[in-house]
PDB file of C-alpha atoms in Angstrom:
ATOM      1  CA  UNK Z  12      75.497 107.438  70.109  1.00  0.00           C
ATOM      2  CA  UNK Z  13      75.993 108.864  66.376  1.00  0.00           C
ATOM      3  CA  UNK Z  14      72.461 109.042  64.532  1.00  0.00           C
ATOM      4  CA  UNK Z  15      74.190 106.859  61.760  1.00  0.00           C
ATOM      5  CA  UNK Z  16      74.645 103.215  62.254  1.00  0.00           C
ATOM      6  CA  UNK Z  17      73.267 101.045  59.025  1.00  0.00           C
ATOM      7  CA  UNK Z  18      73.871  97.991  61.117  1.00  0.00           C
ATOM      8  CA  UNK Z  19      75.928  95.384  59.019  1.00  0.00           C
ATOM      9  CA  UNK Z  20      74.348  95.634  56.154  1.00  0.00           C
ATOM     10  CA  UNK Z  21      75.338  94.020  52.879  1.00  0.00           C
ATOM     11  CA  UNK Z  22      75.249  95.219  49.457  1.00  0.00           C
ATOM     12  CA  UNK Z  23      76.608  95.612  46.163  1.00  0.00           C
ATOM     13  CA  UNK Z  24      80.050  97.166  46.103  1.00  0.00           C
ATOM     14  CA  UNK Z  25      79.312 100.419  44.114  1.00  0.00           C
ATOM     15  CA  UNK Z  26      76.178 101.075  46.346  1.00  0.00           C
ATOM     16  CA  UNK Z  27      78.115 100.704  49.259  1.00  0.00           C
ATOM     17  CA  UNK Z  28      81.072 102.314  47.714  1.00  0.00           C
ATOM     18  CA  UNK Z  29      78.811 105.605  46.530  1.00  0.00           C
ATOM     19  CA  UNK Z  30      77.179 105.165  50.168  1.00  0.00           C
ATOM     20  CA  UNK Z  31      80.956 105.764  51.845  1.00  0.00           C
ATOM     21  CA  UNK Z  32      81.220 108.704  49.497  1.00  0.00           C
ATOM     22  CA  UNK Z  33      77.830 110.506  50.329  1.00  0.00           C
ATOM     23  CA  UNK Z  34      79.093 110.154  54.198  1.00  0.00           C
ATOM     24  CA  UNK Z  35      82.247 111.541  54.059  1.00  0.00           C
ATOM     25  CA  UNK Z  36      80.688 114.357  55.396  1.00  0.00           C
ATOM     26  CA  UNK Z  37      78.966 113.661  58.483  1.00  0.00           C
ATOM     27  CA  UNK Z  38      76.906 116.334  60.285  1.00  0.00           C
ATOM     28  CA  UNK Z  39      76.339 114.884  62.845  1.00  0.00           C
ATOM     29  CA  UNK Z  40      79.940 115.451  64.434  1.00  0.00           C
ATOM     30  CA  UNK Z  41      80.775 118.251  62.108  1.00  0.00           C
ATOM     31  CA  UNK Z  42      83.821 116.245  60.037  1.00  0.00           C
ATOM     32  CA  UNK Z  43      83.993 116.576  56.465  1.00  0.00           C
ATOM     33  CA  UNK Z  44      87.307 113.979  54.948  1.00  0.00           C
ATOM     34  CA  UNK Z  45      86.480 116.240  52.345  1.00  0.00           C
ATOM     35  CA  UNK Z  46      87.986 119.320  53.804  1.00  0.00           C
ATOM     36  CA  UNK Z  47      90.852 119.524  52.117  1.00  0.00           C
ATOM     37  CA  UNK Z  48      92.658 118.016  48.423  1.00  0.00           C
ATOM     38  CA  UNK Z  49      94.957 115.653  50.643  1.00  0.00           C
ATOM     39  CA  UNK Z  50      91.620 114.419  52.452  1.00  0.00           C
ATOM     40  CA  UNK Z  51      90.367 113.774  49.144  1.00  0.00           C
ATOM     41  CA  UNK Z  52      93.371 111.854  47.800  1.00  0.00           C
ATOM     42  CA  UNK Z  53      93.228 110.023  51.067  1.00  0.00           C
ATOM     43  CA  UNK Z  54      90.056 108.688  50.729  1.00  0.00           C
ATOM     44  CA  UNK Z  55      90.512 107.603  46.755  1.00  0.00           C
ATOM     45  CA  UNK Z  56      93.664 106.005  48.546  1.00  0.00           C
ATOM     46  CA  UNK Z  57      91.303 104.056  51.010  1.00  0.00           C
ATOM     47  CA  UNK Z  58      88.959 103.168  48.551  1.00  0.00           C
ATOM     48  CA  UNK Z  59      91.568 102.081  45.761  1.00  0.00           C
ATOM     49  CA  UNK Z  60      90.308 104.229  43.605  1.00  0.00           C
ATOM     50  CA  UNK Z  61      93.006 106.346  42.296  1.00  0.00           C
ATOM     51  CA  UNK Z  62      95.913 104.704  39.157  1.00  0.00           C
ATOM     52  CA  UNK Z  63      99.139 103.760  40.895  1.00  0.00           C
ATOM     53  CA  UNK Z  64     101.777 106.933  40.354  1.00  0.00           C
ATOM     54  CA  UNK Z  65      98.499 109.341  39.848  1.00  0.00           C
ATOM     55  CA  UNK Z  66      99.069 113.117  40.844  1.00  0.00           C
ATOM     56  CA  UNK Z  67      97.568 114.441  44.449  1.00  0.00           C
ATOM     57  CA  UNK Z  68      94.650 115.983  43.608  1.00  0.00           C
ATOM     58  CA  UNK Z  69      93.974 119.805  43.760  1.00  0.00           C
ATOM     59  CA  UNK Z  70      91.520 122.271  44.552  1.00  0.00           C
ATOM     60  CA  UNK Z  71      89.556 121.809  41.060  1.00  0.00           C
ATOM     61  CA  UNK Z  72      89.358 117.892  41.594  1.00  0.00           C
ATOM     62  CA  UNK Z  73      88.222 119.181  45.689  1.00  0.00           C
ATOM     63  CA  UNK Z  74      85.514 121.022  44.023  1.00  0.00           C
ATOM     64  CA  UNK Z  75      84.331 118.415  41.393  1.00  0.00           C
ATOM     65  CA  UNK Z  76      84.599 115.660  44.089  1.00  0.00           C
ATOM     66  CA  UNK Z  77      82.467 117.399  47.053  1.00  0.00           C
ATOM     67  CA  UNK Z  78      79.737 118.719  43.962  1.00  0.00           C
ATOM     68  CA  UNK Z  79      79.418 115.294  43.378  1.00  0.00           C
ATOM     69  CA  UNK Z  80      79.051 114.184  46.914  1.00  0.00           C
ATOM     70  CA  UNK Z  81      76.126 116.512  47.336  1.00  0.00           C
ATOM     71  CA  UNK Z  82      74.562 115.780  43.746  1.00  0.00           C
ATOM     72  CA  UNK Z  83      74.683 112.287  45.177  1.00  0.00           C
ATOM     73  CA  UNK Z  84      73.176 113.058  48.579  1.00  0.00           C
ATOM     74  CA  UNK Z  85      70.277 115.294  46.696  1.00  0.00           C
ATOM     75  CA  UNK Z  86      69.518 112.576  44.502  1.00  0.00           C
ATOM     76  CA  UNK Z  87      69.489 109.184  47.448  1.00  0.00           C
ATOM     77  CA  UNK Z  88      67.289 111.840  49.769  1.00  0.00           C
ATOM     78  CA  UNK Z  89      64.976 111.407  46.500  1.00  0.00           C
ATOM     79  CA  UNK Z  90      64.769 107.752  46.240  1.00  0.00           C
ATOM     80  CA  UNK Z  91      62.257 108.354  49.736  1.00  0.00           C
ATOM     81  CA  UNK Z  92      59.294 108.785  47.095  1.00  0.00           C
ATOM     82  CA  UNK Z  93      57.450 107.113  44.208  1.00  0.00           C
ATOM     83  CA  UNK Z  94      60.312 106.998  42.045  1.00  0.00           C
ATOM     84  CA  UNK Z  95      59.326 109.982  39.448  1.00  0.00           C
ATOM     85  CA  UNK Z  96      61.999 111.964  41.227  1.00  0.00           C
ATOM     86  CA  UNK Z  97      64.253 114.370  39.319  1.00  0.00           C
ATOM     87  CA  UNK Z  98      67.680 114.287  38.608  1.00  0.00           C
ATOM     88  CA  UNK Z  99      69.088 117.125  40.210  1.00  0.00           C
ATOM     89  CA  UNK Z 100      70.309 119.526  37.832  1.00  0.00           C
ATOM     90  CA  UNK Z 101      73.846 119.696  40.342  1.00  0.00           C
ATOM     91  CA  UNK Z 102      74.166 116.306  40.148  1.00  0.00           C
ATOM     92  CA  UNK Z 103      73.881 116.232  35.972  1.00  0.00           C
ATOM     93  CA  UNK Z 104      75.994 119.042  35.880  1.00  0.00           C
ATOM     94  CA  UNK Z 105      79.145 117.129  37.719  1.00  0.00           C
ATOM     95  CA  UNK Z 106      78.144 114.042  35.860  1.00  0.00           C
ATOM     96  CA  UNK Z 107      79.299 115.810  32.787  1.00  0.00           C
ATOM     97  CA  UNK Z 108      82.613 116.376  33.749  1.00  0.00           C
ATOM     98  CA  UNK Z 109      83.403 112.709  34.543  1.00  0.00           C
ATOM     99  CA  UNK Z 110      84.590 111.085  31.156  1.00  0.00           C
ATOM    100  CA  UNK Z 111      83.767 107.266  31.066  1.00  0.00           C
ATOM    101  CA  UNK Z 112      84.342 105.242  28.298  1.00  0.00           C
ATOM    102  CA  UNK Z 113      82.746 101.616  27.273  1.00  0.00           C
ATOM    103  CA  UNK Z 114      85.559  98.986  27.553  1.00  0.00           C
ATOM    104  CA  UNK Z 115      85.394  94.830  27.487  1.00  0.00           C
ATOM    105  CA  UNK Z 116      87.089  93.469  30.579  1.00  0.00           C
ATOM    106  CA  UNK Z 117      86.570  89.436  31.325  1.00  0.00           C
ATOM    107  CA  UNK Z 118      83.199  90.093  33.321  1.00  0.00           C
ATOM    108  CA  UNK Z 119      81.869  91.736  30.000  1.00  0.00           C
ATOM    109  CA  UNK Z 120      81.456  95.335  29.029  1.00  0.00           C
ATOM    110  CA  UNK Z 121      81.709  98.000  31.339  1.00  0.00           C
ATOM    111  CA  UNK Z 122      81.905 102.127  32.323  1.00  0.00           C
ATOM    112  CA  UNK Z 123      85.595 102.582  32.954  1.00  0.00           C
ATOM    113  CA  UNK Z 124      86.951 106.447  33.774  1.00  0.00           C
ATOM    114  CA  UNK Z 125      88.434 107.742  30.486  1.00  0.00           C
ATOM    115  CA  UNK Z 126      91.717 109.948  31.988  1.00  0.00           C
ATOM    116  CA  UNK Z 127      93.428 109.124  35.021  1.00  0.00           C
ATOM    117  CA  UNK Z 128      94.228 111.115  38.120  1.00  0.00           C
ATOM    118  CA  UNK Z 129      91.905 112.024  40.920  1.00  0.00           C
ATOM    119  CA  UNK Z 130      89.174 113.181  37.968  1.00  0.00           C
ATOM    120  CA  UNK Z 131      89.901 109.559  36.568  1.00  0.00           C
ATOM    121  CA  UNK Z 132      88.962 108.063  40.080  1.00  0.00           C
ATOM    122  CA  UNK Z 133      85.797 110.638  40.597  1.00  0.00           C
ATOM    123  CA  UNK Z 134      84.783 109.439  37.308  1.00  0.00           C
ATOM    124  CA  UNK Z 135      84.869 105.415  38.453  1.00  0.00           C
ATOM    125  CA  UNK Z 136      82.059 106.922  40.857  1.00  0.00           C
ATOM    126  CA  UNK Z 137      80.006 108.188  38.166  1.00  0.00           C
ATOM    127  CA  UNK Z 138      80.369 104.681  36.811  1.00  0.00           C
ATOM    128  CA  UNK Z 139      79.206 102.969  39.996  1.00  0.00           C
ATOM    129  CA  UNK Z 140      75.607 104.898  39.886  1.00  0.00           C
ATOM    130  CA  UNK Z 141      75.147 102.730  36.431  1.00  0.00           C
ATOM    131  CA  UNK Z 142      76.497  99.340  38.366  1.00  0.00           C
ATOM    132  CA  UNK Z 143      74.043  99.941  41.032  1.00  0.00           C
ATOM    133  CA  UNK Z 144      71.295 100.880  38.983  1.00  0.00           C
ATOM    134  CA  UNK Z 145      72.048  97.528  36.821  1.00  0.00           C
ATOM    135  CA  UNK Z 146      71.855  95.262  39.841  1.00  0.00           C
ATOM    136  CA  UNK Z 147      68.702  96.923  41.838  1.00  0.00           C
ATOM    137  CA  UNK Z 148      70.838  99.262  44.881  1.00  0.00           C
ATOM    138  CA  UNK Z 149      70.789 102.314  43.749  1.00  0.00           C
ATOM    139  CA  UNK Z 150      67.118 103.241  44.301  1.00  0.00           C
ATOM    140  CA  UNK Z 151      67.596 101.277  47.709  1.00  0.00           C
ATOM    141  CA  UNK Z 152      70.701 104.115  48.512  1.00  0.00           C
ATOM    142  CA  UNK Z 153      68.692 106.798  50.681  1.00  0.00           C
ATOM    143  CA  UNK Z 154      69.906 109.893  53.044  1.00  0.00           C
ATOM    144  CA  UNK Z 155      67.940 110.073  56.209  1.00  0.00           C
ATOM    145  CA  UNK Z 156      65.493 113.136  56.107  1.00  0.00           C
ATOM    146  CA  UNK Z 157      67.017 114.636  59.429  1.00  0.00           C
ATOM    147  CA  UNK Z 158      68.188 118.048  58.825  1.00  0.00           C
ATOM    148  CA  UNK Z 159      70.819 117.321  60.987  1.00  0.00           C
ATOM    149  CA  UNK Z 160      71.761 113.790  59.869  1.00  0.00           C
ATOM    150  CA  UNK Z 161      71.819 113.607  56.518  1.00  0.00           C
ATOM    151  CA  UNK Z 162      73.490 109.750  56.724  1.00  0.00           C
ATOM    152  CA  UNK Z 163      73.318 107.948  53.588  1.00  0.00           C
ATOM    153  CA  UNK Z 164      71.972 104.259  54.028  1.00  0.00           C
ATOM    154  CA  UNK Z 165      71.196 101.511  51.896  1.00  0.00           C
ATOM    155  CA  UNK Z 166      67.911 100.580  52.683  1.00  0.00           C
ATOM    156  CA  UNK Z 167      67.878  96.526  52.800  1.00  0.00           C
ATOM    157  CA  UNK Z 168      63.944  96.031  53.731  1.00  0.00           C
ATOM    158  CA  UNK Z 169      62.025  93.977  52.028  1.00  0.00           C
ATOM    159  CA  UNK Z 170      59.268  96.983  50.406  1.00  0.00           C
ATOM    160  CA  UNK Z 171      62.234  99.449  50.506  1.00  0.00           C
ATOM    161  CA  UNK Z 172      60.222 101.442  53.273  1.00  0.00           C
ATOM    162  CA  UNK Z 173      63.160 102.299  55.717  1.00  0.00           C
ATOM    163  CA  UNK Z 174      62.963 106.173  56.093  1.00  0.00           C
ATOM    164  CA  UNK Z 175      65.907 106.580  58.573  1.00  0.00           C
ATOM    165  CA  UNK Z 176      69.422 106.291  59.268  1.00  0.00           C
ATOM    166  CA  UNK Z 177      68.524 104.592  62.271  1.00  0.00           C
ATOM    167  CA  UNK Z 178      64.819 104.025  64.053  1.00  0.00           C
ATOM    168  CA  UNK Z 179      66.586 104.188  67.634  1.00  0.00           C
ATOM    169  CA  UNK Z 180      68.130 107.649  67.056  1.00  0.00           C
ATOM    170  CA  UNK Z 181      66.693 109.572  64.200  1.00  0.00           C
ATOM    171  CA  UNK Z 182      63.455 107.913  63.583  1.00  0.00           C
ATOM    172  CA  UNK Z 183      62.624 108.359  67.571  1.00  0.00           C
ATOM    173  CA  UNK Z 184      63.173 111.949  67.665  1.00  0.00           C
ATOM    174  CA  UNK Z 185      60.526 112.332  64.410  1.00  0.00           C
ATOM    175  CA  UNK Z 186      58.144 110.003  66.256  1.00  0.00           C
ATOM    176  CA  UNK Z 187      58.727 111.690  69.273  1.00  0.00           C
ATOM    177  CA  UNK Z 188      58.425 115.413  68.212  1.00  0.00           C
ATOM    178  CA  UNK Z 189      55.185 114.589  66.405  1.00  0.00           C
ATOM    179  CA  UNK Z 190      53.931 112.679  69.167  1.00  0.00           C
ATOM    180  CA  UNK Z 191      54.232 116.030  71.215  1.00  0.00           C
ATOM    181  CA  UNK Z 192      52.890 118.372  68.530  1.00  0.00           C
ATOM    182  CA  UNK Z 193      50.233 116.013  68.615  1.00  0.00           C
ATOM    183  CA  UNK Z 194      49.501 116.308  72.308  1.00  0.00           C
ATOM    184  CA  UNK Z 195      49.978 120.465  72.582  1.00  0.00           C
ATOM    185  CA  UNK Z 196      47.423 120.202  69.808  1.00  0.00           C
ATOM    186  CA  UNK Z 197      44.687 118.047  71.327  1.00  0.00           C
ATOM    187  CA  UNK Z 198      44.668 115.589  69.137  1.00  0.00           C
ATOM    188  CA  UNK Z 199      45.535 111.925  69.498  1.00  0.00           C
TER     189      UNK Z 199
END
């Protein structure tokens, strides 16, 4: 059983889109759909992401796009605390090289990608951090703390308390492994 199910949960689009993003490298099974440009274009393909008629994208836009994935993952594995957490200074740097510009669309003003391309499309998931900030998800977006998980999750519980991927896989093994420190220790 993979250590990452999330178990139908619903959320806002960007948070779930950003979440998709953050997992396209799974350690678990050792598969990154960020391996390679064409991965990369195949996924903005997936996701609808990229302009109709936009250029494949290359190695540069491979190296922006999996920066950005980390940044991401480094920041949701921060949202676990009190909520005075650093930006990480990986994820700001990235951020910079994402142009958005303010435009008025029907639903109001909004953070639209300024270029187009695969950078225009990496940039539309810079904007969705600010969408899912503005409606409440993107402090709920967390990466289980499992060295060897790393699954990003949107937590859904009511206090926003959910630590793992998934209690049956990830957060048994913690509970378990303390449980036995505990007992090789003496205490209860």
């Amino acid at each position: 059983m993979p250590c990452h199910y999330d178990g139908g949960v619903t959320g806002s689009d960007a948070a779930l889109l950003l979440r998709d993003f953050v997992n396209t490298l799974d350690m678990d099974s050792s598969t990154d759909a960020l391996a390679a440009p064409d991965g990369l274009g195949r996924w903005l393909a997936e996701h609808g992401l990229p302009a109709s008629g936009s250029p494949a994208p290359g190695e540069e836009e491979l190296a922006i796009a999996v920066a950005l994935r980390e940044g991401l993952r480094a920041a949701m594995l921060g949202h676990h605390g009190s909520g005075a957490e650093d930006v990480p200074a990986q994820l700001q740097d990235v951020l910079a090289l994402l142009p958005l510009r303010v435009a008025l669309t029907p639903a109001g003003p909004a953070l639209v990608p300024a270029c187009g391309g695969a950078l225009g499309a990496l940039a539309g998931l810079a904007a969705a951090i600010t969408d899912a900030a503005a409606d409440g998800s993107w402090r709920r977006l967390k990466v289980c703390p499992q060295d060897t998980c790393r699954w990003a999750f949107l937590d859904t519980s009511k206090n926003r308390s959910r630590t793992w991927c998934s209690m049956r896989v990830c957060g048994n093994r913690t509970k378990t492994r303390a449980y036995r420190a505990r007992r090789r220790s003496g205490t209860p």
